[in-house]
Each structure stands twice: as structure tokens, then as C-alpha cells.
mmCIF file of C-alpha atoms and ligand atoms in Angstrom:
data_model
loop_
_atom_site.group_PDB
_atom_site.id
_atom_site.type_symbol
_atom_site.label_atom_id
_atom_site.label_comp_id
_atom_site.label_asym_id
_atom_site.label_seq_id
_atom_site.Cartn_x
_atom_site.Cartn_y
_atom_site.Cartn_z
ATOM 1 C CA MET Q 1 95.273 171.626 75.093
ATOM 2 C CA SER Q 2 92.995 169.701 72.793
ATOM 3 C CA ALA Q 3 95.786 168.280 70.684
ATOM 4 C CA SER Q 4 98.206 167.395 73.470
ATOM 5 C CA THR Q 5 96.988 163.845 74.121
ATOM 6 C CA LEU Q 6 97.225 162.907 70.470
ATOM 7 C CA GLU Q 7 100.491 164.758 69.936
ATOM 8 C CA SER Q 8 102.195 163.099 72.874
ATOM 9 C CA PHE Q 9 100.946 159.691 71.726
ATOM 10 C CA ILE Q 10 102.365 160.282 68.257
ATOM 11 C CA ALA Q 11 105.679 161.507 69.640
ATOM 12 C CA GLY Q 12 105.900 158.466 71.923
ATOM 13 C CA ALA Q 13 104.985 156.024 69.171
ATOM 14 C CA GLU Q 14 107.531 157.575 66.809
ATOM 15 C CA GLU Q 15 110.247 157.351 69.438
ATOM 16 C CA ARG Q 16 109.422 153.728 70.301
ATOM 17 C CA SER Q 17 109.265 152.507 66.705
ATOM 18 C CA ARG Q 18 112.299 154.368 65.383
ATOM 19 C CA GLY Q 19 115.092 152.596 63.538
ATOM 20 C CA GLU Q 20 115.292 148.848 63.282
ATOM 21 C CA ARG Q 21 113.405 147.946 66.430
ATOM 22 C CA ALA Q 22 111.799 144.523 66.500
ATOM 23 C CA PRO Q 23 108.015 144.699 65.998
ATOM 24 C CA ALA Q 24 107.522 142.823 69.275
ATOM 25 C CA ASP Q 25 109.409 145.601 71.072
ATOM 26 C CA CYS Q 26 107.402 148.302 69.297
ATOM 27 C CA VAL Q 27 104.059 146.897 70.404
ATOM 28 C CA LEU Q 28 105.339 146.135 73.896
ATOM 29 C CA ASP Q 29 106.333 149.753 74.389
ATOM 30 C CA ILE Q 30 103.433 151.376 72.539
ATOM 31 C CA ALA Q 31 100.606 149.378 74.178
ATOM 32 C CA PRO Q 32 100.738 151.449 77.404
ATOM 33 C CA LEU Q 33 100.619 154.619 75.313
ATOM 34 C CA MET Q 34 97.363 153.372 73.797
ATOM 35 C CA LEU Q 35 95.869 153.249 77.285
ATOM 36 C CA ASP Q 36 96.760 156.915 77.745
ATOM 37 C CA LEU Q 37 95.420 157.791 74.316
ATOM 38 C CA MET Q 38 92.072 156.212 75.126
ATOM 39 C CA GLN Q 39 91.893 158.021 78.454
ATOM 40 C CA GLY Q 40 92.191 161.305 76.600
ATOM 41 C CA ALA Q 41 90.163 160.335 73.547
ATOM 42 C CA SER Q 42 87.560 163.036 74.121
ATOM 43 C CA THR Q 43 90.259 165.688 73.648
ATOM 44 C CA PHE Q 44 90.939 164.822 70.025
ATOM 45 C CA LEU Q 45 88.128 162.698 68.620
ATOM 46 C CA GLU Q 46 85.669 164.633 66.523
ATOM 47 C CA PRO Q 47 82.332 163.671 64.996
ATOM 48 C CA GLN Q 48 83.963 162.562 61.741
ATOM 49 C CA HIS Q 49 85.918 159.917 63.635
ATOM 50 C CA TYR Q 50 82.625 158.244 64.549
ATOM 51 C CA ARG Q 51 81.385 157.954 60.986
ATOM 52 C CA SER Q 52 79.714 154.637 60.212
ATOM 53 C CA GLY Q 53 77.563 153.156 57.491
ATOM 54 C CA PRO Q 54 75.383 150.225 56.576
ATOM 55 C CA ALA Q 55 77.784 148.744 54.019
ATOM 56 C CA GLY Q 56 80.329 147.520 56.559
ATOM 57 C CA TYR Q 57 82.590 148.609 59.361
ATOM 58 C CA THR Q 58 84.010 152.091 58.760
ATOM 59 C CA ARG Q 59 87.649 153.152 58.873
ATOM 60 C CA ASN Q 60 88.302 156.823 59.695
ATOM 61 C CA LEU Q 61 91.847 158.120 59.426
ATOM 62 C CA ILE Q 62 92.940 160.169 62.437
ATOM 63 C CA TRP Q 63 96.608 160.640 61.653
ATOM 64 C CA ALA Q 64 99.209 159.419 59.173
ATOM 65 C CA ALA Q 65 102.957 159.917 59.395
ATOM 66 C CA PRO Q 66 104.241 162.106 56.541
ATOM 67 C CA ASP Q 67 106.485 159.227 55.425
ATOM 68 C CA ARG Q 68 103.544 156.791 55.706
ATOM 69 C CA SER Q 69 105.446 154.679 58.247
ATOM 70 C CA MET Q 70 102.573 154.744 60.755
ATOM 71 C CA SER Q 71 98.852 155.404 60.709
ATOM 72 C CA LEU Q 72 96.108 155.795 63.295
ATOM 73 C CA TYR Q 73 92.449 155.107 62.560
ATOM 74 C CA SER Q 74 89.186 154.966 64.422
ATOM 75 C CA LEU Q 75 87.104 151.977 63.378
ATOM 76 C CA VAL Q 76 83.368 151.977 63.922
ATOM 77 C CA TRP Q 77 81.576 148.641 64.016
ATOM 78 C CA LEU Q 78 77.820 148.615 63.817
ATOM 79 C CA PRO Q 79 76.002 145.499 65.050
ATOM 80 C CA GLY Q 80 76.589 142.618 62.651
ATOM 81 C CA GLN Q 81 79.623 144.161 60.885
ATOM 82 C CA TRP Q 82 82.738 142.017 60.503
ATOM 83 C CA THR Q 83 86.032 142.023 58.645
ATOM 84 C CA PRO Q 84 86.888 139.209 56.268
ATOM 85 C CA ILE Q 85 89.535 136.769 57.500
ATOM 86 C CA HIS Q 86 92.654 138.905 57.170
ATOM 87 C CA ASP Q 87 96.253 139.543 58.154
ATOM 88 C CA HIS Q 88 98.073 142.868 58.512
ATOM 89 C CA GLY Q 89 101.625 142.832 57.134
ATOM 90 C CA SER Q 90 102.593 145.164 59.969
ATOM 91 C CA TRP Q 91 102.719 145.471 63.685
ATOM 92 C CA GLY Q 92 99.666 147.055 65.262
ATOM 93 C CA VAL Q 93 98.242 148.206 68.578
ATOM 94 C CA VAL Q 94 94.476 148.346 69.069
ATOM 95 C CA GLY Q 95 92.439 149.889 71.877
ATOM 96 C CA VAL Q 96 88.694 149.581 72.415
ATOM 97 C CA LEU Q 97 86.944 152.862 73.161
ATOM 98 C CA GLU Q 98 83.349 151.749 73.208
ATOM 99 C CA GLY Q 99 81.433 148.464 73.136
ATOM 100 C CA VAL Q 100 82.943 144.992 72.861
ATOM 101 C CA LEU Q 101 85.091 144.107 69.882
ATOM 102 C CA GLU Q 102 85.070 140.382 69.165
ATOM 103 C CA GLU Q 103 88.156 138.743 67.722
ATOM 104 C CA ARG Q 104 88.059 135.228 66.275
ATOM 105 C CA ALA Q 105 91.523 133.865 65.638
ATOM 106 C CA TYR Q 106 92.753 131.624 62.843
ATOM 107 C CA VAL Q 107 95.976 129.651 62.931
ATOM 108 C CA ARG Q 108 97.993 128.931 59.835
ATOM 109 C CA LEU Q 109 99.289 125.360 59.925
ATOM 110 C CA SER Q 110 101.027 125.341 56.540
ATOM 111 C CA PRO Q 111 104.632 126.356 57.206
ATOM 112 C CA ASP Q 112 105.426 128.608 54.234
ATOM 113 C CA ARG Q 113 104.054 131.947 55.385
ATOM 114 C CA GLU Q 114 104.915 133.625 52.092
ATOM 115 C CA ALA Q 115 102.865 131.259 49.948
ATOM 116 C CA GLY Q 116 99.523 132.487 48.644
ATOM 117 C CA HIS Q 117 98.157 129.000 47.992
ATOM 118 C CA ASP Q 118 97.931 125.651 49.759
ATOM 119 C CA ILE Q 119 97.219 127.560 52.948
ATOM 120 C CA GLU Q 120 95.907 125.419 55.761
ATOM 121 C CA LEU Q 121 93.964 127.566 58.203
ATOM 122 C CA VAL Q 122 92.141 126.321 61.260
ATOM 123 C CA ARG Q 123 89.883 128.246 63.585
ATOM 124 C CA GLY Q 124 91.382 129.290 66.881
ATOM 125 C CA GLY Q 125 89.999 130.943 69.976
ATOM 126 C CA VAL Q 126 87.828 133.947 70.557
ATOM 127 C CA VAL Q 127 88.647 137.091 72.539
ATOM 128 C CA LEU Q 128 86.085 139.626 73.691
ATOM 129 C CA LEU Q 129 87.776 142.994 73.967
ATOM 130 C CA GLY Q 130 85.763 145.279 76.208
ATOM 131 C CA ARG Q 131 86.071 148.999 76.661
ATOM 132 C CA GLY Q 132 89.590 149.927 77.742
ATOM 133 C CA ALA Q 133 91.207 146.736 76.421
ATOM 134 C CA VAL Q 134 94.422 146.955 74.424
ATOM 135 C CA THR Q 135 95.633 144.224 72.084
ATOM 136 C CA SER Q 136 98.457 144.003 69.548
ATOM 137 C CA PHE Q 137 100.010 141.898 66.832
ATOM 138 C CA VAL Q 138 103.287 141.541 64.976
ATOM 139 C CA PRO Q 139 103.832 140.827 61.275
ATOM 140 C CA ASN Q 140 105.741 137.564 61.354
ATOM 141 C CA PRO Q 141 104.065 135.299 62.100
ATOM 142 C CA ASP Q 142 101.160 137.538 61.307
ATOM 143 C CA HIS Q 143 97.978 137.488 63.248
ATOM 144 C CA ILE Q 144 95.142 136.098 61.111
ATOM 145 C CA HIS Q 145 91.683 136.805 62.405
ATOM 146 C CA VAL Q 146 88.168 138.106 61.957
ATOM 147 C CA THR Q 147 87.045 141.032 64.068
ATOM 148 C CA GLY Q 148 83.657 142.607 64.469
ATOM 149 C CA VAL Q 149 80.493 142.866 66.479
ATOM 150 C CA PRO Q 150 77.684 140.296 66.533
ATOM 151 C CA ALA Q 151 74.243 141.527 65.544
ATOM 152 C CA GLU Q 152 72.923 141.332 69.098
ATOM 153 C CA ARG Q 153 75.591 143.639 70.584
ATOM 154 C CA PRO Q 154 75.759 147.428 70.346
ATOM 155 C CA ARG Q 155 78.193 149.507 68.317
ATOM 156 C CA ALA Q 156 81.896 149.273 69.044
ATOM 157 C CA VAL Q 157 84.544 151.926 68.401
ATOM 158 C CA SER Q 158 88.261 151.142 68.428
ATOM 159 C CA LEU Q 159 91.566 152.925 67.811
ATOM 160 C CA HIS Q 160 94.148 151.195 65.589
ATOM 161 C CA LEU Q 161 97.782 152.208 65.227
ATOM 162 C CA TYR Q 162 99.728 150.364 62.520
ATOM 163 C CA GLY Q 163 103.358 150.366 61.459
ATOM 164 C CA ARG Q 164 102.412 151.381 57.911
ATOM 165 C CA MET Q 165 99.481 152.860 56.014
ATOM 166 C CA MET Q 166 96.856 150.158 56.303
ATOM 167 C CA SER Q 167 95.450 150.552 52.812
ATOM 168 C CA SER Q 168 95.650 146.904 51.756
ATOM 169 C CA PHE Q 169 95.845 143.501 53.350
ATOM 170 C CA ASN Q 170 95.486 139.809 52.552
ATOM 171 C CA ILE Q 171 92.120 138.156 52.921
ATOM 172 C CA TYR Q 172 91.878 134.389 53.261
ATOM 173 C CA ASP Q 173 89.537 131.783 51.828
ATOM 174 C CA PRO Q 174 89.975 128.639 53.943
ATOM 175 C CA ALA Q 175 87.799 126.482 51.695
ATOM 176 C CA ASN Q 176 90.007 127.244 48.690
ATOM 177 C CA ARG Q 177 93.177 127.279 50.808
ATOM 178 C CA SER Q 178 94.084 130.618 49.267
ATOM 179 C CA ARG Q 179 94.471 134.292 50.001
ATOM 180 C CA ARG Q 180 94.437 137.446 47.926
ATOM 181 C CA ARG Q 181 95.407 141.068 48.400
ATOM 182 C CA ILE Q 182 92.645 143.667 48.589
ATOM 183 C CA GLU Q 183 92.643 147.436 48.835
ATOM 184 C CA VAL Q 184 90.742 148.778 51.825
ATOM 185 C CA ALA Q 185 89.165 152.213 51.902
ATOM 186 C CA HIS Q 186 89.115 154.790 54.657
ATOM 187 C CA ASN Q 187 87.634 158.207 55.273
ATOM 188 C CA GLU Q 188 90.116 161.050 55.480
ATOM 189 C CA SER Q 189 90.110 163.212 58.596
HETATM 190 FE FE1 FE2 K 201 92.961 142.767 62.124
#
């Protein structure tokens, strides 16, 4: 019983992302599954999935496909913890389990999306994702943003399914009009 919510989510996500499906179709079809996953979160989340720390937001791996084509993490955001400005290089579906996850968008104005320099980024809007919210992104054009929790708000916990192992991504420096690739750590299950 305890594994059925997670197992059916994984089976559904695998079915809906199989083959050469467009990323926009993958996230369209998987977003409703994220709602179901959150409804049943208490059946599969364990204390290690709520790990957090003072150094920054914490990424806890819940599941990874054997071929590394998908990965599911719980992210725990303590007050005042934020990502750098980043992209994803993948489609992704995110659901908020607890708290309010704040997302501050950036828009890339320079047309060559592959270039790592002469990047013109401007600040976009803000979205406050409350408990139960589901959001998504596709890789091209990628979603560039900062996510986190302001110091005055309580902890947030979110579930993130990606169309790859999310072990590296690009972080952006608007002042220098550049980006660079970084490795990002996670806790194993
Ligand atoms: Fe992100």
C-alpha cells in the first residue's frame, strides 16, 4: 500500500514521456499526476526526504530511473534559502507540498540560446506557489529563474520531477552577461 502512490506516479510519468514526445506534451500530461502524487505524499515520504541544512536549500533524491532519464527529488527550503539564477536543460514538473515557494523569473533577450556569453537577461515577474500548486517548464526556450523562500516566510517543501538526472545546470551572472555550468549535490534516498 505504502508504495502504490509513488509507483503509479512513476508508471504514469514513464508512459507519458516515452519515445520522442515533445517536452510540452510531457509536462502537460504529467502535471495532473503531480497533483495525485502530492495528495498521497504521506504514503511514501520518509524523514530523510525532509532533510535540510543551514548551508542552502537541500535536494533529497526520492527516485531515479535506472537509465537516468528521469529523477524525482524533494527540495526543502528553509527561510532565506534561494537558488542562484539558473536554467534546467530539461522539462520539469514541480509541486508544492508545504509553505509558499517563490519564483522570480528572468527573460533572456539575446537570441542565441546556446551562447554562454553576451547574454542579456532582464528580470521578469514573480509567482507565489502555495501548497498544492503545480508548475512546469520545458527546455527550449528554457525557463530561467530564481526560486526560494524569503527570510520572513516559513519552510517550504516541494517535489520536482525532471526529464533527466538534475545533477548540473547553468547559473547566470547578469552583470557579466555570462553563464557557467555547475554541479549540484543531492542526498541519496
Ligand atoms: Fe528551477
